[in-house]
Amino acid sequence: MMRPLVFTQRYLPQQRVDCSPLVPNALAGKSVREVGALELQCGNRKLLVGELFRLSGEDAQSVVIECEGDKLERIGARMTGGSVRVQGDCGAYAGLQMRGGEIHVAGSTGAFAACQMRGGLLRIDDDAGDFLGAALPGETRGMAGGTVLVKGNVGERCGDRMRRGQILIEGHAGDYCAARMLAGTIAVMGSVGANLGFAMQRGSVLLRAQPLDIPPTFGDCGIHELAFLTLLFRAWSALPSRFAQFAAPARVRRIVGDLANDGKGEILLSTGR
Amino acid sequence: MNSAVCTVIGSCSLELRPAAQRAPGAVFRVTYAPMQVNGVHIDDTFAEAFGMRATRVLVTAHNLKWAYHAAIAATGFATSVIACGAEAGVERKLAASDTPDGRPGAAILLFAMSSKDLASQLQRRIGQCVMTCPTSAAFSGLDSAEKLPLGKALRYFGDGHQISKLIGGKRYWRVPVMDGEFLCEETTGMVRAVGGGNFLVLARDAGAALAGVEAAIEAMRKIPNVIMPFPGGVVRSGSKVGAKYKGMIASTNDAFCPTLRGAVKSELGPDIGCVMEIVIDGLSEADVRASMRAGMQAVCALGAARGIRRISAGNYGGKLGQFHFKLREIMKGTA
């Protein structure tokens, strides 16, 4: 049985390190020696993988990164398959433009996690920073597929310009959650901050708790039974998330907006079973 | 075949010896083996069926009553492709645990002669009969490589307020309607299927024939992947190809009309007073075969004592349809 390919961080780098080469699809077919000779961008210079990490194991389809600090960025970027497990916290852009496979962060992620993600599963056991599932600065579309599970809280602008996919947050979400959202689904078990759904065009935000305030540019459409929620919650039942434990709410309050933006997005507020 | 002439009623086997072993003018030895089940004669003939395209849609609603309203409406006026555009029927009842949205429902099967016809009929029937029915929803009931648009076309009824949701890799459309939302999967699967499997129940009188076909339909409804598209599953106006009138592509099957027994080349003996036909459309040849067997066994279980005389089948000489269902092969092991 092949052992996972383990990268154990030797020291805390001074600058941020681009770890995007350390994904299964890029490492496939390479020996441990060849992997150790790969170059990583660190600030304005390059360093060797073997210099920053101690390597063990050989299965490049199952990568483990044992890290500390928040300097390791772009972990799992453009990944297409296999798995990456991060033992500890990681920096920004985790799962950037990810297309498949699974990233499991047994800690927190920095800003822009799941940024422009297209597919696959990103699990975050602790908190996620700002702009989770958002677009890169200057880009017009954020996350466009896949699933993000967050056990902790997320920062501001979660799902900013999000186009497709789903983000399930077991904790709280910061301000401007679902701002400029184009489509997709965000579910939050805890509270959400101010300006929920600002300039939202389409998409769904599911809330279990009453938000502090609903923007005045959203219209209350009343309480309804929505059949698609059964399908949604059934699809979630296999996920490693607390959302899997819940049945679909029998009725939800449907609040539509952002009408100031001619938006047809919806905030669905659970009213119990 | 030399000059020997033999007339056979029922199946027979011919023992043919090599020519060198036969004396000139030798007569073939014919073994006559009629097939009877419980006194019911099984004709040595076959049902001729055709290749069709088929799809299945799962229709759900707030309760079974409304799911059936939708399903029955969507499969109405769909007895024969000759004039209805499609053949359709309710395949089975669905428990809440068997449906995507956890509500009770019904599975319907639709058959047409081409994928284009099927797509057109599907859109019309789901749009006019399912979407219009209170609390209904429609989902794909077939997982296949070939797809037909379901909600993909119907979504436009939402006039811009429709919402797409990609759930578990499948796209659904939420179309706002006056009772809430009509939920509809974007596509449904389409498969190559078999239409026109059939058998005829020949009986003493109408009462006996009805008892036979009702028993058959009850048994056949337990077989999955098939429908019997005619009213109650039964057709009494069986047809032959063509007619004396120009433009008529089908006309009454006079050889099986008891009132014409003495006027045409009839297939009916003096003991037959009524003939009823069951037509079967199925997703595969095996499904049609299983359904025919179940139906014929149920008819034969009533037996001659209850007025059932013969079972026969409709065909066109074997030249039109690529599927031939030989009655005696299907009933093998039952006699």
PDB file of N, CA and C in Angstrom, chain A residues 70-134:
ATOM      1  N   ASP A  70       0.903  31.271   8.288  1.00  0.00           N
ATOM      2  CA  ASP A  70      -0.050  31.527   7.203  1.00  0.00           C
ATOM      3  C   ASP A  70       0.655  31.959   5.930  1.00  0.00           C
ATOM      4  N   LYS A  71       1.902  31.507   5.774  1.00  0.00           N
ATOM      5  CA  LYS A  71       2.661  31.935   4.595  1.00  0.00           C
ATOM      6  C   LYS A  71       2.475  31.012   3.379  1.00  0.00           C
ATOM      7  N   LEU A  72       1.946  29.832   3.596  1.00  0.00           N
ATOM      8  CA  LEU A  72       1.779  28.912   2.464  1.00  0.00           C
ATOM      9  C   LEU A  72       0.461  29.215   1.751  1.00  0.00           C
ATOM     10  N   GLU A  73       0.594  29.749   0.560  1.00  0.00           N
ATOM     11  CA  GLU A  73      -0.588  30.191  -0.188  1.00  0.00           C
ATOM     12  C   GLU A  73      -0.827  29.312  -1.420  1.00  0.00           C
ATOM     13  N   ARG A  74      -2.025  29.481  -1.937  1.00  0.00           N
ATOM     14  CA  ARG A  74      -2.428  28.783  -3.184  1.00  0.00           C
ATOM     15  C   ARG A  74      -2.298  27.269  -3.054  1.00  0.00           C
ATOM     16  N   ILE A  75      -2.526  26.765  -1.900  1.00  0.00           N
ATOM     17  CA  ILE A  75      -2.519  25.305  -1.733  1.00  0.00           C
ATOM     18  C   ILE A  75      -3.715  24.720  -2.493  1.00  0.00           C
ATOM     19  N   GLY A  76      -3.445  23.729  -3.322  1.00  0.00           N
ATOM     20  CA  GLY A  76      -4.517  23.098  -4.095  1.00  0.00           C
ATOM     21  C   GLY A  76      -4.990  23.924  -5.275  1.00  0.00           C
ATOM     22  N   ALA A  77      -4.250  24.951  -5.641  1.00  0.00           N
ATOM     23  CA  ALA A  77      -4.684  25.800  -6.756  1.00  0.00           C
ATOM     24  C   ALA A  77      -4.693  25.017  -8.064  1.00  0.00           C
ATOM     25  N   ARG A  78      -5.751  25.183  -8.832  1.00  0.00           N
ATOM     26  CA  ARG A  78      -5.922  24.530 -10.143  1.00  0.00           C
ATOM     27  C   ARG A  78      -5.824  23.005 -10.064  1.00  0.00           C
ATOM     28  N   MET A  79      -6.136  22.471  -8.923  1.00  0.00           N
ATOM     29  CA  MET A  79      -6.114  21.020  -8.727  1.00  0.00           C
ATOM     30  C   MET A  79      -7.276  20.386  -9.517  1.00  0.00           C
ATOM     31  N   THR A  80      -7.020  19.232 -10.122  1.00  0.00           N
ATOM     32  CA  THR A  80      -8.074  18.589 -10.915  1.00  0.00           C
ATOM     33  C   THR A  80      -8.544  17.254 -10.341  1.00  0.00           C
ATOM     34  N   GLY A  81      -7.779  16.696  -9.415  1.00  0.00           N
ATOM     35  CA  GLY A  81      -8.194  15.413  -8.829  1.00  0.00           C
ATOM     36  C   GLY A  81      -7.299  15.049  -7.669  1.00  0.00           C
ATOM     37  N   GLY A  82      -7.556  13.880  -7.100  1.00  0.00           N
ATOM     38  CA  GLY A  82      -6.772  13.448  -5.946  1.00  0.00           C
ATOM     39  C   GLY A  82      -7.183  14.195  -4.691  1.00  0.00           C
ATOM     40  N   SER A  83      -6.330  14.100  -3.684  1.00  0.00           N
ATOM     41  CA  SER A  83      -6.670  14.788  -2.434  1.00  0.00           C
ATOM     42  C   SER A  83      -5.453  15.496  -1.855  1.00  0.00           C
ATOM     43  N   VAL A  84      -5.735  16.592  -1.193  1.00  0.00           N
ATOM     44  CA  VAL A  84      -4.700  17.345  -0.467  1.00  0.00           C
ATOM     45  C   VAL A  84      -5.227  17.561   0.938  1.00  0.00           C
ATOM     46  N   ARG A  85      -4.464  17.126   1.929  1.00  0.00           N
ATOM     47  CA  ARG A  85      -4.855  17.374   3.314  1.00  0.00           C
ATOM     48  C   ARG A  85      -3.836  18.324   3.919  1.00  0.00           C
ATOM     49  N   VAL A  86      -4.342  19.372   4.517  1.00  0.00           N
ATOM     50  CA  VAL A  86      -3.479  20.375   5.145  1.00  0.00           C
ATOM     51  C   VAL A  86      -3.611  20.238   6.648  1.00  0.00           C
ATOM     52  N   GLN A  87      -2.484  19.881   7.304  1.00  0.00           N
ATOM     53  CA  GLN A  87      -2.484  19.763   8.765  1.00  0.00           C
ATOM     54  C   GLN A  87      -2.040  21.104   9.330  1.00  0.00           C
ATOM     55  N   GLY A  88      -2.973  21.907   9.724  1.00  0.00           N
ATOM     56  CA  GLY A  88      -2.656  23.237  10.236  1.00  0.00           C
ATOM     57  C   GLY A  88      -3.362  24.300   9.421  1.00  0.00           C
ATOM     58  N   ASP A  89      -2.984  25.540   9.656  1.00  0.00           N
ATOM     59  CA  ASP A  89      -3.594  26.658   8.921  1.00  0.00           C
ATOM     60  C   ASP A  89      -2.854  26.870   7.613  1.00  0.00           C
ATOM     61  N   CYS A  90      -3.564  27.471   6.673  1.00  0.00           N
ATOM     62  CA  CYS A  90      -2.874  27.830   5.437  1.00  0.00           C
ATOM     63  C   CYS A  90      -3.217  29.268   5.070  1.00  0.00           C
ATOM     64  N   GLY A  91      -2.431  29.802   4.132  1.00  0.00           N
ATOM     65  CA  GLY A  91      -2.601  31.199   3.769  1.00  0.00           C
ATOM     66  C   GLY A  91      -3.728  31.403   2.777  1.00  0.00           C
ATOM     67  N   ALA A  92      -3.589  32.477   2.006  1.00  0.00           N
ATOM     68  CA  ALA A  92      -4.658  32.877   1.083  1.00  0.00           C
ATOM     69  C   ALA A  92      -4.718  31.964  -0.138  1.00  0.00           C
ATOM     70  N   TYR A  93      -5.827  32.078  -0.819  1.00  0.00           N
ATOM     71  CA  TYR A  93      -6.050  31.420  -2.126  1.00  0.00           C
ATOM     72  C   TYR A  93      -6.034  29.891  -2.067  1.00  0.00           C
ATOM     73  N   ALA A  94      -6.368  29.296  -0.958  1.00  0.00           N
ATOM     74  CA  ALA A  94      -6.479  27.831  -0.914  1.00  0.00           C
ATOM     75  C   ALA A  94      -7.583  27.406  -1.880  1.00  0.00           C
ATOM     76  N   GLY A  95      -7.303  26.419  -2.727  1.00  0.00           N
ATOM     77  CA  GLY A  95      -8.312  25.937  -3.682  1.00  0.00           C
ATOM     78  C   GLY A  95      -8.603  26.913  -4.798  1.00  0.00           C
ATOM     79  N   LEU A  96      -7.687  27.836  -5.053  1.00  0.00           N
ATOM     80  CA  LEU A  96      -7.879  28.808  -6.138  1.00  0.00           C
ATOM     81  C   LEU A  96      -8.106  28.071  -7.469  1.00  0.00           C
ATOM     82  N   GLN A  97      -9.175  28.387  -8.138  1.00  0.00           N
ATOM     83  CA  GLN A  97      -9.500  27.820  -9.457  1.00  0.00           C
ATOM     84  C   GLN A  97      -9.438  26.293  -9.469  1.00  0.00           C
ATOM     85  N   MET A  98      -9.727  25.712  -8.348  1.00  0.00           N
ATOM     86  CA  MET A  98      -9.747  24.250  -8.218  1.00  0.00           C
ATOM     87  C   MET A  98     -10.839  23.674  -9.129  1.00  0.00           C
ATOM     88  N   ARG A  99     -10.571  22.514  -9.748  1.00  0.00           N
ATOM     89  CA  ARG A  99     -11.548  21.920 -10.675  1.00  0.00           C
ATOM     90  C   ARG A  99     -12.057  20.563 -10.218  1.00  0.00           C
ATOM     91  N   GLY A 100     -11.322  19.902  -9.353  1.00  0.00           N
ATOM     92  CA  GLY A 100     -11.776  18.584  -8.909  1.00  0.00           C
ATOM     93  C   GLY A 100     -10.956  18.100  -7.740  1.00  0.00           C
ATOM     94  N   GLY A 101     -11.336  16.936  -7.218  1.00  0.00           N
ATOM     95  CA  GLY A 101     -10.628  16.398  -6.067  1.00  0.00           C
ATOM     96  C   GLY A 101     -11.111  17.012  -4.763  1.00  0.00           C
ATOM     97  N   GLU A 102     -10.343  16.763  -3.711  1.00  0.00           N
ATOM     98  CA  GLU A 102     -10.751  17.250  -2.394  1.00  0.00           C
ATOM     99  C   GLU A 102      -9.579  17.865  -1.656  1.00  0.00           C
ATOM    100  N   ILE A 103      -9.830  19.004  -1.087  1.00  0.00           N
ATOM    101  CA  ILE A 103      -8.853  19.637  -0.185  1.00  0.00           C
ATOM    102  C   ILE A 103      -9.484  19.653   1.200  1.00  0.00           C
ATOM    103  N   HIS A 104      -8.741  19.150   2.161  1.00  0.00           N
ATOM    104  CA  HIS A 104      -9.243  19.152   3.533  1.00  0.00           C
ATOM    105  C   HIS A 104      -8.253  19.932   4.390  1.00  0.00           C
ATOM    106  N   VAL A 105      -8.669  21.066   4.852  1.00  0.00           N
ATOM    107  CA  VAL A 105      -7.801  21.906   5.692  1.00  0.00           C
ATOM    108  C   VAL A 105      -8.215  21.686   7.146  1.00  0.00           C
ATOM    109  N   ALA A 106      -7.324  21.063   7.886  1.00  0.00           N
ATOM    110  CA  ALA A 106      -7.629  20.812   9.298  1.00  0.00           C
ATOM    111  C   ALA A 106      -7.221  22.025  10.110  1.00  0.00           C
ATOM    112  N   GLY A 107      -7.678  23.177   9.727  1.00  0.00           N
ATOM    113  CA  GLY A 107      -7.346  24.438  10.375  1.00  0.00           C
ATOM    114  C   GLY A 107      -8.103  25.543   9.678  1.00  0.00           C
ATOM    115  N   SER A 108      -7.503  26.712   9.613  1.00  0.00           N
ATOM    116  CA  SER A 108      -8.169  27.857   8.981  1.00  0.00           C
ATOM    117  C   SER A 108      -7.520  28.179   7.643  1.00  0.00           C
ATOM    118  N   THR A 109      -8.234  28.913   6.835  1.00  0.00           N
ATOM    119  CA  THR A 109      -7.667  29.397   5.573  1.00  0.00           C
ATOM    120  C   THR A 109      -7.690  30.921   5.584  1.00  0.00           C
ATOM    121  N   GLY A 110      -6.787  31.506   4.778  1.00  0.00           N
ATOM    122  CA  GLY A 110      -6.765  32.958   4.660  1.00  0.00           C
ATOM    123  C   GLY A 110      -7.834  33.435   3.688  1.00  0.00           C
ATOM    124  N   ALA A 111      -7.616  34.642   3.187  1.00  0.00           N
ATOM    125  CA  ALA A 111      -8.591  35.244   2.269  1.00  0.00           C
ATOM    126  C   ALA A 111      -8.600  34.517   0.926  1.00  0.00           C
ATOM    127  N   PHE A 112      -9.691  34.694   0.228  1.00  0.00           N
ATOM    128  CA  PHE A 112      -9.844  34.199  -1.150  1.00  0.00           C
ATOM    129  C   PHE A 112      -9.748  32.678  -1.265  1.00  0.00           C
ATOM    130  N   ALA A 113     -10.106  31.946  -0.228  1.00  0.00           N
ATOM    131  CA  ALA A 113     -10.186  30.490  -0.377  1.00  0.00           C
ATOM    132  C   ALA A 113     -11.306  30.160  -1.363  1.00  0.00           C
ATOM    133  N   ALA A 114     -11.144  29.091  -2.125  1.00  0.00           N
ATOM    134  CA  ALA A 114     -12.132  28.659  -3.130  1.00  0.00           C
ATOM    135  C   ALA A 114     -12.419  29.744  -4.159  1.00  0.00           C
ATOM    136  N   CYS A 115     -11.478  30.654  -4.299  1.00  0.00           N
ATOM    137  CA  CYS A 115     -11.649  31.755  -5.239  1.00  0.00           C
ATOM    138  C   CYS A 115     -11.731  31.197  -6.663  1.00  0.00           C
ATOM    139  N   GLN A 116     -12.768  31.528  -7.380  1.00  0.00           N
ATOM    140  CA  GLN A 116     -12.993  31.059  -8.758  1.00  0.00           C
ATOM    141  C   GLN A 116     -12.901  29.531  -8.872  1.00  0.00           C
ATOM    142  N   MET A 117     -13.267  28.860  -7.836  1.00  0.00           N
ATOM    143  CA  MET A 117     -13.288  27.397  -7.835  1.00  0.00           C
ATOM    144  C   MET A 117     -14.300  26.910  -8.883  1.00  0.00           C
ATOM    145  N   ARG A 118     -14.017  25.805  -9.570  1.00  0.00           N
ATOM    146  CA  ARG A 118     -14.905  25.292 -10.618  1.00  0.00           C
ATOM    147  C   ARG A 118     -15.509  23.940 -10.270  1.00  0.00           C
ATOM    148  N   GLY A 119     -14.876  23.210  -9.357  1.00  0.00           N
ATOM    149  CA  GLY A 119     -15.405  21.886  -9.014  1.00  0.00           C
ATOM    150  C   GLY A 119     -14.628  21.299  -7.851  1.00  0.00           C
ATOM    151  N   GLY A 120     -15.093  20.137  -7.374  1.00  0.00           N
ATOM    152  CA  GLY A 120     -14.415  19.481  -6.260  1.00  0.00           C
ATOM    153  C   GLY A 120     -14.968  19.906  -4.913  1.00  0.00           C
ATOM    154  N   LEU A 121     -14.271  19.497  -3.877  1.00  0.00           N
ATOM    155  CA  LEU A 121     -14.727  19.746  -2.503  1.00  0.00           C
ATOM    156  C   LEU A 121     -13.607  20.379  -1.697  1.00  0.00           C
ATOM    157  N   LEU A 122     -13.913  21.473  -1.043  1.00  0.00           N
ATOM    158  CA  LEU A 122     -12.965  22.125  -0.122  1.00  0.00           C
ATOM    159  C   LEU A 122     -13.576  22.092   1.261  1.00  0.00           C
ATOM    160  N   ARG A 123     -12.899  21.398   2.178  1.00  0.00           N
ATOM    161  CA  ARG A 123     -13.378  21.320   3.570  1.00  0.00           C
ATOM    162  C   ARG A 123     -12.440  22.152   4.444  1.00  0.00           C
ATOM    163  N   ILE A 124     -13.030  22.983   5.247  1.00  0.00           N
ATOM    164  CA  ILE A 124     -12.240  23.819   6.157  1.00  0.00           C
ATOM    165  C   ILE A 124     -12.749  23.550   7.570  1.00  0.00           C
ATOM    166  N   ASP A 125     -11.890  23.002   8.395  1.00  0.00           N
ATOM    167  CA  ASP A 125     -12.333  22.580   9.731  1.00  0.00           C
ATOM    168  C   ASP A 125     -12.479  23.745  10.704  1.00  0.00           C
ATOM    169  N   ASP A 126     -11.800  24.848  10.394  1.00  0.00           N
ATOM    170  CA  ASP A 126     -11.898  26.005  11.302  1.00  0.00           C
ATOM    171  C   ASP A 126     -12.493  27.185  10.532  1.00  0.00           C
ATOM    172  N   ASP A 127     -11.876  28.323  10.600  1.00  0.00           N
ATOM    173  CA  ASP A 127     -12.460  29.509   9.967  1.00  0.00           C
ATOM    174  C   ASP A 127     -11.891  29.746   8.570  1.00  0.00           C
ATOM    175  N   ALA A 128     -12.619  30.516   7.787  1.00  0.00           N
ATOM    176  CA  ALA A 128     -12.138  30.959   6.472  1.00  0.00           C
ATOM    177  C   ALA A 128     -12.109  32.489   6.475  1.00  0.00           C
ATOM    178  N   GLY A 129     -11.145  33.044   5.751  1.00  0.00           N
ATOM    179  CA  GLY A 129     -11.005  34.508   5.733  1.00  0.00           C
ATOM    180  C   GLY A 129     -12.027  35.168   4.826  1.00  0.00           C
ATOM    181  N   ASP A 130     -11.723  36.419   4.481  1.00  0.00           N
ATOM    182  CA  ASP A 130     -12.627  37.187   3.612  1.00  0.00           C
ATOM    183  C   ASP A 130     -12.624  36.611   2.188  1.00  0.00           C
ATOM    184  N   PHE A 131     -13.647  36.994   1.469  1.00  0.00           N
ATOM    185  CA  PHE A 131     -13.759  36.664   0.034  1.00  0.00           C
ATOM    186  C   PHE A 131     -13.735  35.163  -0.238  1.00  0.00           C
ATOM    187  N   LEU A 132     -14.318  34.392   0.634  1.00  0.00           N
ATOM    188  CA  LEU A 132     -14.445  32.947   0.380  1.00  0.00           C
ATOM    189  C   LEU A 132     -15.327  32.730  -0.855  1.00  0.00           C
ATOM    190  N   GLY A 133     -14.829  31.974  -1.827  1.00  0.00           N
ATOM    191  CA  GLY A 133     -15.613  31.680  -3.033  1.00  0.00           C
ATOM    192  C   GLY A 133     -15.839  32.892  -3.919  1.00  0.00           C
ATOM    193  N   ALA A 134     -15.025  33.899  -3.773  1.00  0.00           N
ATOM    194  CA  ALA A 134     -15.227  35.147  -4.527  1.00  0.00           C
ATOM    195  C   ALA A 134     -14.421  35.130  -5.827  1.00  0.00           C
TER     196      ALA A 134
END
